[in-house]
Coordinates of C-alpha atoms and ligand atoms in Angstrom, one line a residue:
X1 CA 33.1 47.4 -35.5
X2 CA 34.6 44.0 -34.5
X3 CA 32.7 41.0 -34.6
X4 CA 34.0 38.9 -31.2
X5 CA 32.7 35.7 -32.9
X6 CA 34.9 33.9 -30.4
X7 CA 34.7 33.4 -26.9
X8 CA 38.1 34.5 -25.4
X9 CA 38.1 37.4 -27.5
X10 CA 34.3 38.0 -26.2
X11 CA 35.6 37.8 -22.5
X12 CA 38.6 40.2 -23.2
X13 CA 36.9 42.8 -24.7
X14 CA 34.3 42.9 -22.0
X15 CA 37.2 42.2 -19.1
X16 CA 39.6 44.8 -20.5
X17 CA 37.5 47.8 -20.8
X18 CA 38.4 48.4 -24.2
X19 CA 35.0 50.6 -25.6
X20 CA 35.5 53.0 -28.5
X21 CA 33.6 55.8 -27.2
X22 CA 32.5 56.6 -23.7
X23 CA 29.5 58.7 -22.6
X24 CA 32.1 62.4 -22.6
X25 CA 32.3 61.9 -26.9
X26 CA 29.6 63.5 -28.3
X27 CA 28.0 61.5 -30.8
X28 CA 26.8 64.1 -33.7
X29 CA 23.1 62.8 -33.8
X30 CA 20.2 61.7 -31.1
X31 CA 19.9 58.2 -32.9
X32 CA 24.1 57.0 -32.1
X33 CA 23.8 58.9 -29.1
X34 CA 20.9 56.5 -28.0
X35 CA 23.1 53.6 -29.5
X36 CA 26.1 54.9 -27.3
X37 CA 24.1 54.5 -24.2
X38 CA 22.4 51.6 -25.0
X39 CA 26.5 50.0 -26.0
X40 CA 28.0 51.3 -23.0
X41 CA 24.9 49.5 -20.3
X42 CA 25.2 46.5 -22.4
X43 CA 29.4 47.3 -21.9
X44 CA 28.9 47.5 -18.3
X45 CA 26.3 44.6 -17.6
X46 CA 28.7 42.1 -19.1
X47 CA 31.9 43.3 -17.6
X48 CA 29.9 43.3 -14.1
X49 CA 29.2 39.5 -15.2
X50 CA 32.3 38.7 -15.4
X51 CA 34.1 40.3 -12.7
X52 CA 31.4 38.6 -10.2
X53 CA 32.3 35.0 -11.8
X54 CA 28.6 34.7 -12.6
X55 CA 27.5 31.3 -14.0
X56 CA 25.3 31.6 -17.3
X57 CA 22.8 29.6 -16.4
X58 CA 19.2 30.3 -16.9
X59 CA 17.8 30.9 -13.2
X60 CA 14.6 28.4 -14.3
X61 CA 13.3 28.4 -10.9
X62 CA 13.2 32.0 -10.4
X63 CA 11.5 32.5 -13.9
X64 CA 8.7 29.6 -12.7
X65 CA 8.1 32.0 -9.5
X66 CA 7.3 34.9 -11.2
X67 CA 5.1 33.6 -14.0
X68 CA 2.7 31.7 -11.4
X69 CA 2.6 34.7 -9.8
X70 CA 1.6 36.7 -12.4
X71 CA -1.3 33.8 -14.2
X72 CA -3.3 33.9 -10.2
X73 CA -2.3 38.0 -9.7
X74 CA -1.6 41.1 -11.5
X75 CA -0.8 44.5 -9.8
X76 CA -3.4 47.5 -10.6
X77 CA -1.0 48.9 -13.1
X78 CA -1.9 46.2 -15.7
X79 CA -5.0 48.2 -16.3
X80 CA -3.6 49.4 -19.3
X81 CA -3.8 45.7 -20.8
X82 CA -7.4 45.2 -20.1
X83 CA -7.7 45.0 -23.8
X84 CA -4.6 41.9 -23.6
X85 CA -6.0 39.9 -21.2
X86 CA -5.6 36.2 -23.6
X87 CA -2.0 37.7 -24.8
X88 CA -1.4 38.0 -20.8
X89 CA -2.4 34.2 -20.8
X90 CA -0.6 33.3 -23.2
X91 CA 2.6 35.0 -22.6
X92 CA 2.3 32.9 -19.2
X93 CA 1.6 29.6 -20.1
X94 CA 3.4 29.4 -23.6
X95 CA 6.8 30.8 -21.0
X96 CA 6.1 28.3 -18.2
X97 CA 5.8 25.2 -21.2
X98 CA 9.3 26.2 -22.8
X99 CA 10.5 26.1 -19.4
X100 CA 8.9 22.4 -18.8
X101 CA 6.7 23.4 -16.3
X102 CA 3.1 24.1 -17.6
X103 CA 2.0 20.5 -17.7
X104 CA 2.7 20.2 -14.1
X105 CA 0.1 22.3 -13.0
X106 CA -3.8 21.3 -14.2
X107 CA -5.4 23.5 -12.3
X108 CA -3.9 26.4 -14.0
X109 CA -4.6 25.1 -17.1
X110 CA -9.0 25.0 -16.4
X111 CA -8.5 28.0 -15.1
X112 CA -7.1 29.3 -17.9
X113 CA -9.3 28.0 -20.3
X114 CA -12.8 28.6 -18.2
X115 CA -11.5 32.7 -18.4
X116 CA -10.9 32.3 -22.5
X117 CA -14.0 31.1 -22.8
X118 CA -15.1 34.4 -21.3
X119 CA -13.8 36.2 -24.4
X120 CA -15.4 33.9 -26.7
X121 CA -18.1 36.2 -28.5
X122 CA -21.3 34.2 -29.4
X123 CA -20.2 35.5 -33.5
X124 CA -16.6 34.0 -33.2
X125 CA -13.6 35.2 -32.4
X126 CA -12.2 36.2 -29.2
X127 CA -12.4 39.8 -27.5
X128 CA -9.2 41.3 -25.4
X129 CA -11.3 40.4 -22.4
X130 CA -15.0 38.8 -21.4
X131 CA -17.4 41.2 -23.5
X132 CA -14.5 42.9 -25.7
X133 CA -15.2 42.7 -28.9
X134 CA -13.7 40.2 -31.6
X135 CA -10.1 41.2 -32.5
X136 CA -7.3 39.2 -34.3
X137 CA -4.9 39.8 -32.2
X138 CA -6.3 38.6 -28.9
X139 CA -8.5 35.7 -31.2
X140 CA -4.5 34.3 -32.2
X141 CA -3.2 34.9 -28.5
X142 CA -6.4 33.0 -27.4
X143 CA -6.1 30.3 -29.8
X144 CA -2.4 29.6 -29.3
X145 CA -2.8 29.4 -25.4
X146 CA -6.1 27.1 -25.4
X147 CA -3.4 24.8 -27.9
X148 CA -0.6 25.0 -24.9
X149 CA -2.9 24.4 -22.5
X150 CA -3.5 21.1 -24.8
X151 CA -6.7 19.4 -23.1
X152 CA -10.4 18.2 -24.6
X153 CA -11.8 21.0 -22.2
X154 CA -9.8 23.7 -24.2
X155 CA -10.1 22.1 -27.6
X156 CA -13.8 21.5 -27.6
X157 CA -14.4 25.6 -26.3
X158 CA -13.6 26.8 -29.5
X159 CA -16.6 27.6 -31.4
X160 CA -14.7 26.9 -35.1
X161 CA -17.4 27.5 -37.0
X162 CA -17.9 31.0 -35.6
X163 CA -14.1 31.5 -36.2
X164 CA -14.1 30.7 -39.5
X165 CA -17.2 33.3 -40.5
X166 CA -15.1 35.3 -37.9
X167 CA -12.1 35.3 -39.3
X168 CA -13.7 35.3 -42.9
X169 CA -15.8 38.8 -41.9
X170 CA -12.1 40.3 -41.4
X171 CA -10.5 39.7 -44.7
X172 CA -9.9 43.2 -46.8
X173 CA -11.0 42.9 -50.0
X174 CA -10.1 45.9 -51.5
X175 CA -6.4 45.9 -50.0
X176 CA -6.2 42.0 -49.5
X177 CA -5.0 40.7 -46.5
X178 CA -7.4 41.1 -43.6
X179 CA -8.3 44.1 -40.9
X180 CA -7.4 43.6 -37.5
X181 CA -11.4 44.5 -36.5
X182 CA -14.4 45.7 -38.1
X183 CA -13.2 48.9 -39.4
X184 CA -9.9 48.9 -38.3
X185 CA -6.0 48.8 -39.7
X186 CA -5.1 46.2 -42.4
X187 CA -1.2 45.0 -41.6
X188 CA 0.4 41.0 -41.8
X189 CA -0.2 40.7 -38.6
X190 CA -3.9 40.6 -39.6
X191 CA -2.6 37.8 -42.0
X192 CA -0.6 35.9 -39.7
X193 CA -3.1 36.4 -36.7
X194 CA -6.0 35.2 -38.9
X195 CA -4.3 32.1 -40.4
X196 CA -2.4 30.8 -37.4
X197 CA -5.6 30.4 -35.7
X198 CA -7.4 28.6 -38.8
X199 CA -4.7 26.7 -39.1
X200 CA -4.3 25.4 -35.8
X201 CA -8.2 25.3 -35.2
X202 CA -8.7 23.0 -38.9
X203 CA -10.7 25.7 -40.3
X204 CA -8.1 27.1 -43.0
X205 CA -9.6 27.1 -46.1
X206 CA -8.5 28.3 -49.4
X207 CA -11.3 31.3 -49.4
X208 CA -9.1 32.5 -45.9
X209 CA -5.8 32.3 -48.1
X210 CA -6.6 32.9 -51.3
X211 CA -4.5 36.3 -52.3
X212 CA -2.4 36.2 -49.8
X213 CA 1.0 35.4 -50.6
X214 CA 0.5 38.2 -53.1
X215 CA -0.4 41.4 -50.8
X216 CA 2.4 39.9 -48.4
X217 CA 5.0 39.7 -51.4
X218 CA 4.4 43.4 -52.2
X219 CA 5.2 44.2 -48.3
X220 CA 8.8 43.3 -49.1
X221 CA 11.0 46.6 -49.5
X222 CA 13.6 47.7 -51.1
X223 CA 16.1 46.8 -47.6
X224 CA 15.4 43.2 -48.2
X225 CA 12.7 42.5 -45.5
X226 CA 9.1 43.2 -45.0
X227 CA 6.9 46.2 -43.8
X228 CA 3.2 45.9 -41.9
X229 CA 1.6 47.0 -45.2
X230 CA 2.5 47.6 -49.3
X231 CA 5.2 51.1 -48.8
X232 CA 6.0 50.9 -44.9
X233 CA 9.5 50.2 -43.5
X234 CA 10.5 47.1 -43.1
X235 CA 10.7 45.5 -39.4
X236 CA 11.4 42.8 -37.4
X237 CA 7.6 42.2 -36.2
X238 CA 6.4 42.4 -39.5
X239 CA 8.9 40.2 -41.3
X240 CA 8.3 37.4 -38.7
X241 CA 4.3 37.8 -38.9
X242 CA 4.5 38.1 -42.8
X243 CA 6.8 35.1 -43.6
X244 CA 4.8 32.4 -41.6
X245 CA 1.7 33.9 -42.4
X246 CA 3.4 33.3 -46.3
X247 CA 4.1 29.6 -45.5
X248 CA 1.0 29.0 -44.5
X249 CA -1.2 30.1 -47.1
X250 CA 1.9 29.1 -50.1
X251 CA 4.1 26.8 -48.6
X252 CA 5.5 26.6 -52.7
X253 CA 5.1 30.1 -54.0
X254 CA 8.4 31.6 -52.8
X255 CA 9.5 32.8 -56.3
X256 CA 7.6 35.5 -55.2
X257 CA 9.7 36.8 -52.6
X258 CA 13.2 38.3 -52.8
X259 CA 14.9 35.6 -50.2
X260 CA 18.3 36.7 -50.8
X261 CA 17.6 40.2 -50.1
X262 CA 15.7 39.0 -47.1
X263 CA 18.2 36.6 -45.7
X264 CA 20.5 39.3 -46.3
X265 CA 18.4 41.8 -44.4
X266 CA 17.5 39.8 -41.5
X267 CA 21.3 38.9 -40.9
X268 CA 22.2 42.8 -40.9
X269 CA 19.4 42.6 -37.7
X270 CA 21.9 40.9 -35.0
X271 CA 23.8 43.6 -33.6
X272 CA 27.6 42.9 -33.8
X273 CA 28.6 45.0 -30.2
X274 CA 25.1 43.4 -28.1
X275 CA 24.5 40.1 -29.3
X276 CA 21.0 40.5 -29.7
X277 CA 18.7 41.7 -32.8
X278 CA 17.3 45.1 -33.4
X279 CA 14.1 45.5 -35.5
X280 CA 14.9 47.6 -38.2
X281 CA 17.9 49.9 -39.5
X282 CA 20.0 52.2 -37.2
X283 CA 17.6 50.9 -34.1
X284 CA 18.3 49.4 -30.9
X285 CA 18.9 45.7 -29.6
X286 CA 15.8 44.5 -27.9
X287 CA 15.6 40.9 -26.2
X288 CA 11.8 40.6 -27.7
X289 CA 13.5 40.9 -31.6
X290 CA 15.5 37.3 -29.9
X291 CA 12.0 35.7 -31.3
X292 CA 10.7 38.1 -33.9
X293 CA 14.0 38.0 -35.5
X294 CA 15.5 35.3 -34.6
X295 CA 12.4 33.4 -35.4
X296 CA 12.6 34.4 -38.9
X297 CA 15.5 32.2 -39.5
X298 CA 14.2 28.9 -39.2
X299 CA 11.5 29.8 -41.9
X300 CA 14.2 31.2 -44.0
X301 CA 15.7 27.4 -43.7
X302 CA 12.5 26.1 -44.3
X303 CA 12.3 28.2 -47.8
X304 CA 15.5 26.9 -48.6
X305 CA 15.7 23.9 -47.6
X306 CA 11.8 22.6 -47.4
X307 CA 9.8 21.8 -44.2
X308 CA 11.6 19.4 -42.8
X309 CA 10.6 20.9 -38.7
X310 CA 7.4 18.2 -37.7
X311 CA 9.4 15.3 -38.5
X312 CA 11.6 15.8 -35.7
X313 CA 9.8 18.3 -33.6
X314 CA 6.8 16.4 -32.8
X315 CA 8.6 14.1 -30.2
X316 CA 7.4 14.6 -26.6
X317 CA 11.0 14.7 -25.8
X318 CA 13.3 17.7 -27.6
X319 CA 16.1 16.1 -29.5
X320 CA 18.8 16.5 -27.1
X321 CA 22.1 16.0 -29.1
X322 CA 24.5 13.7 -27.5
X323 CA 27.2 16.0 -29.3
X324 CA 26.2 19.1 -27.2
X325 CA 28.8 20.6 -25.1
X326 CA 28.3 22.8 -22.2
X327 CA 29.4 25.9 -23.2
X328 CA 31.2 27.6 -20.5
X329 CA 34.0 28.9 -22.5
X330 CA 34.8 26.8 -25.0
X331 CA 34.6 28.2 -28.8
X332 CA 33.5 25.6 -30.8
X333 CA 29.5 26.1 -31.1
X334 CA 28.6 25.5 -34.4
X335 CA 26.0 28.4 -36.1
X336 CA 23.8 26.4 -38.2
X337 CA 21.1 29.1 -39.1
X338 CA 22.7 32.4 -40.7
X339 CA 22.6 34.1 -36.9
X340 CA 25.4 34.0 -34.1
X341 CA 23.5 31.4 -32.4
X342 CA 25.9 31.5 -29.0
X343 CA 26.0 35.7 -29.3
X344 CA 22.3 35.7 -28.7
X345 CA 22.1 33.2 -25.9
X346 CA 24.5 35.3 -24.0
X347 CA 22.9 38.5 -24.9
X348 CA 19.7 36.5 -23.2
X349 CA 21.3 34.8 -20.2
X350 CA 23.6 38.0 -19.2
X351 CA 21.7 41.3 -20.2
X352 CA 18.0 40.1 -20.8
X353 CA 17.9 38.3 -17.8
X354 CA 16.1 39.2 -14.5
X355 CA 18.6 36.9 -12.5
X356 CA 17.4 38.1 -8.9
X357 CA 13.5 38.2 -9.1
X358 CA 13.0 36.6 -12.3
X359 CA 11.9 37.3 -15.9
X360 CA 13.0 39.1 -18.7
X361 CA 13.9 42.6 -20.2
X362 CA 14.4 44.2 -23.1
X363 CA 17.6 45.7 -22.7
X364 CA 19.6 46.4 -19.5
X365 CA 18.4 49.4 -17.9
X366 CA 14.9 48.3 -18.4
X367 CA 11.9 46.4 -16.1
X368 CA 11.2 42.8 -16.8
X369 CA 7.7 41.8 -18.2
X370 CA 5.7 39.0 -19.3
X371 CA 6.1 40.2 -23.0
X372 CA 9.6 40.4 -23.2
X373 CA 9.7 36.7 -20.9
X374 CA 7.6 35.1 -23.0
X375 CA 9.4 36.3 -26.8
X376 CA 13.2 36.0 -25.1
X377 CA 12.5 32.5 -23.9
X378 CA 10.8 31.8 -27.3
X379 CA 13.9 33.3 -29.1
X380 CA 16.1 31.4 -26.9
X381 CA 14.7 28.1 -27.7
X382 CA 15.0 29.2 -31.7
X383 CA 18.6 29.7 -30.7
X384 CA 19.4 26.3 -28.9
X385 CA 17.4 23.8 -31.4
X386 CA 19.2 23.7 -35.0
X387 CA 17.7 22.8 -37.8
X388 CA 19.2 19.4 -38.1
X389 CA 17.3 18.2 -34.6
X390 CA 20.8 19.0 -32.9
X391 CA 21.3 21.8 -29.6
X392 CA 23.7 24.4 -29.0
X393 CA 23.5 25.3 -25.7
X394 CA 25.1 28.0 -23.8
X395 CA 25.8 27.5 -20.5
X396 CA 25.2 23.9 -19.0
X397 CA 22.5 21.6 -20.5
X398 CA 20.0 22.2 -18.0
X399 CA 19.5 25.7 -20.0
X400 CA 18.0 23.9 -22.7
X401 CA 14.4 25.4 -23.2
X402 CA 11.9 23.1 -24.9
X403 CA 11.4 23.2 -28.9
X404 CA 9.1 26.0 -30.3
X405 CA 7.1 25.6 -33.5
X406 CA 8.6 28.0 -35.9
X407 CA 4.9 29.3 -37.6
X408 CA 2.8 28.8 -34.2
X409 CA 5.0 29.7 -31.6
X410 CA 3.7 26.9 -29.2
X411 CA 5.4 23.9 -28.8
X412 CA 5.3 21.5 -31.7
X413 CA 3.6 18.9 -29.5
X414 CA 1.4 21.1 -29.0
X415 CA 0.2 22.4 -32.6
X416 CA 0.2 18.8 -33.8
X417 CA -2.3 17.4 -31.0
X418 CA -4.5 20.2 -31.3
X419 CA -4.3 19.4 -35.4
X420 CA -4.9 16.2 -34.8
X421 CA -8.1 16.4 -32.9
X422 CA -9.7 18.4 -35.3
X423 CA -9.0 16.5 -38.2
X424 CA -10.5 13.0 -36.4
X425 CA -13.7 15.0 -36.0
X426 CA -13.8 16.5 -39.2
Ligands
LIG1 C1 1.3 38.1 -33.6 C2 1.5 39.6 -33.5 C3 0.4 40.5 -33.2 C4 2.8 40.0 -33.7 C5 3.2 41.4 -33.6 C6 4.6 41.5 -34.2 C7 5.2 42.9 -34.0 C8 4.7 44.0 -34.9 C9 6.1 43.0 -33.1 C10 6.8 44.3 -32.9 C11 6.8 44.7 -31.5 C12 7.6 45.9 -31.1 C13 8.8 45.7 -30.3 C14 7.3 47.1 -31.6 C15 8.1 48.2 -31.3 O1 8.2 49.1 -32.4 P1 9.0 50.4 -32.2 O2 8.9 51.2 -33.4 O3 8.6 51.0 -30.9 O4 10.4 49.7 -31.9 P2 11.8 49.7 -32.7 O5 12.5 51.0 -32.3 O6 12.5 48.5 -32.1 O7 11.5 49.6 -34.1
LIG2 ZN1 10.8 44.5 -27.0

């Protein structure tokens, strides 16, 4: 298939109707058939783009609507996240602090951290609601929102000492790596979950990493990038969860891993038609792989290249880059990680985007949600700040999201205040 790397090629190919299959071919199996449909919406969205002259700009105060919405009220149907309530949280507030917005609004942020506090169990950790029990996943959710909310209040709520035992009480030691509850499944999001709070909270310690980098080295497979668990397939969630979990227990042990086969692996995830990233071979493009996958690339660079990212993303300002043009059709945007930086961001801004009531989807076809709004916007920032403190911005410079840490996915600001407080009190 053709890659349109360029933008006039891009806009023909969508304006000229020129698809190598429509819906009457039958495709021979149900996994291209889904990938025909999936083409020919993603066909169809950007052709509709074009022919209503549509400008690609991120419709920020529509997204700020709907978010401050959804942190004061959620319709019954989000029962079936009752067990996500601090993910819910922190989808919201990390979205609305890419977007600028979050620091605007203090009340929101008590609020936010008097209902965390809630989950806080009296043995550390957090629960997926107020009397849940203690669970990595919503303990890292919880963690990362109390460091985006960014005030005393939130910092001094954590009870880091009953992390820590927390956090130690999950770690596997007959598999390595660390369960995601008492008794339940060992994967690297346990890792990454467990470490990414310690890390953020001052508490990582070399009893939480020791072994680490070892049990995540023997999730790489033989496609180059990383599965939940030693023998599983590798994926996009995975890969992201194991490599910053990786750099943050070994930021020198990467003779371990296979990085060419990985860097070549995670490049094969953008899909050349869509513009966005799928999450593992033969699957679809999803809008939420923007972050998973795209994510991965900046601590691919970092691998390479050494972590270079606090230096320049700790400024309360992002780095805008006087060199920036407003991409409205011009074909010069330079790719400085190993993805089509300018193929994603229109992906994003065309077929991810809710551009009437807000938010983002996976794919078009599909609802919006806070999930996919919070990980699109995420991967969207990934895709505008390079790795030399420069932007490449599609569409005009007003799209530009604020910087993301790479490992914590909260702004860097953010990480390195909360970082900081801890270590003064030490
Ligand atoms: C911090 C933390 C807990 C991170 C979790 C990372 C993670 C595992 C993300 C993957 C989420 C996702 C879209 C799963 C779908 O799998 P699927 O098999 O339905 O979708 P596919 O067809 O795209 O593979
Ligand atoms: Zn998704």
């Amino acid at each position: 298939m053709t890659k349109y790397n360029d933008d006039k090629a891009w806009r023909q190919k969508f304006t000229e109707n020129e698809y190598w299959m429509t819906s009457e071919d039958e495709p021979d199996d149900p996994t291209t058939e889904e990938q025909v449909k999936v083409e020919i919406g993603v066909q169809k969205t950007y052709q509709k783009f074009l022919r209503d002259k549509k400008e690609l700009k991120v419709q920020r105060g529509k997204h700020i609507a709907y978010l401050l919405d959804g942190i004061r009220h959620l319709d019954s149907y989000f029962d079936s996240l009752d067990a996500s309530r601090p993910w819910l949280v922190y989808w919201i507030v990390h979205s609305l602090d890419l977007l600028g917005e979050l620091d605007k609004h203090p009340d929101i942020i008590h609020d936010a951290v008097v209902f965390l506090s809630k989950c806080q169990n009296s043995t550390g950790g957090f629960g997926g609601g107020p009397g849940q029990l203690s669970h990595l996943a919503p303990t890292y959710a919880a963690v990362n929102a109390l460091a985006i909310c960014g005030t005393q209040e939130a910092y001094e709520m954590i009870d880091r000492k009953g992390l820590h035992s927390f956090l130690m009480s999950m770690r596997d030691p007959i598999h390595g790596g660390f369960v995601m509850h008492h008794g339940g499944e060992n994967d690297v999001r346990g890792c990454y979950c467990a470490l990414n709070a310690a890390s953020l909270a001052g508490v990582l310690t070399p009893e939480l990493t020791a072994g680490i980098p070892e049990f995540i080295a023997r999730c790489q497979t033989y496609e180059g990038g990383m599965g939940g668990f030693p023998g599983n397939e590798a994926h996009g969630g995975y890969t992201f969860c194991a490599l910053a979990a990786f750099l943050l227990s070994s930021p020198a042990s990467h003779q371990l891993l296979n990085v060419p086969a990985l860097t070549d692996w995670a490049v094969a995830r953008q899909t050349p038609y869509e513009g966005g990233f799928n999450g593992r071979t033969n699957k679809l493009v999803d809008a939420c792989y923007s972050f998973w996958m795209g994510g991965v690339f900046p601590l691919l660079h970092a691998m390479e290249y050494g972590w270079r990212f606090d230096a320049f993303w700790n400024q309360e300002k992002p780095a805008y880059n006087k060199s920036t043009k407003e991409e409205k059709g011009s074909d010069d945007m330079d790719s400085l990680y190993l993805f089509h930086q300018k193929n994603l961001q229109l992906y994003i801004l065309i077929c991810s985007q809710d551009d009437v009531r807000g938010g983002f989807r996976d794919k078009p076809g599909k609802g919006r949600d806070f999930y996919h709004t919070c990980y699109t916007l995420s991967g969207l920032s990934v895709s505008q700040h390079n790795p030399d403190g420069t932007t490449s911005v599609v569409g005009p410079n007003e799209n530009l999201m604020e910087p993301t840490h790479p490992i914590h996915n909260v702004r860097p600001i953010k990480a390195t205040r909360m970082k900081n407080f801890f270590s003064e009190i030490k």
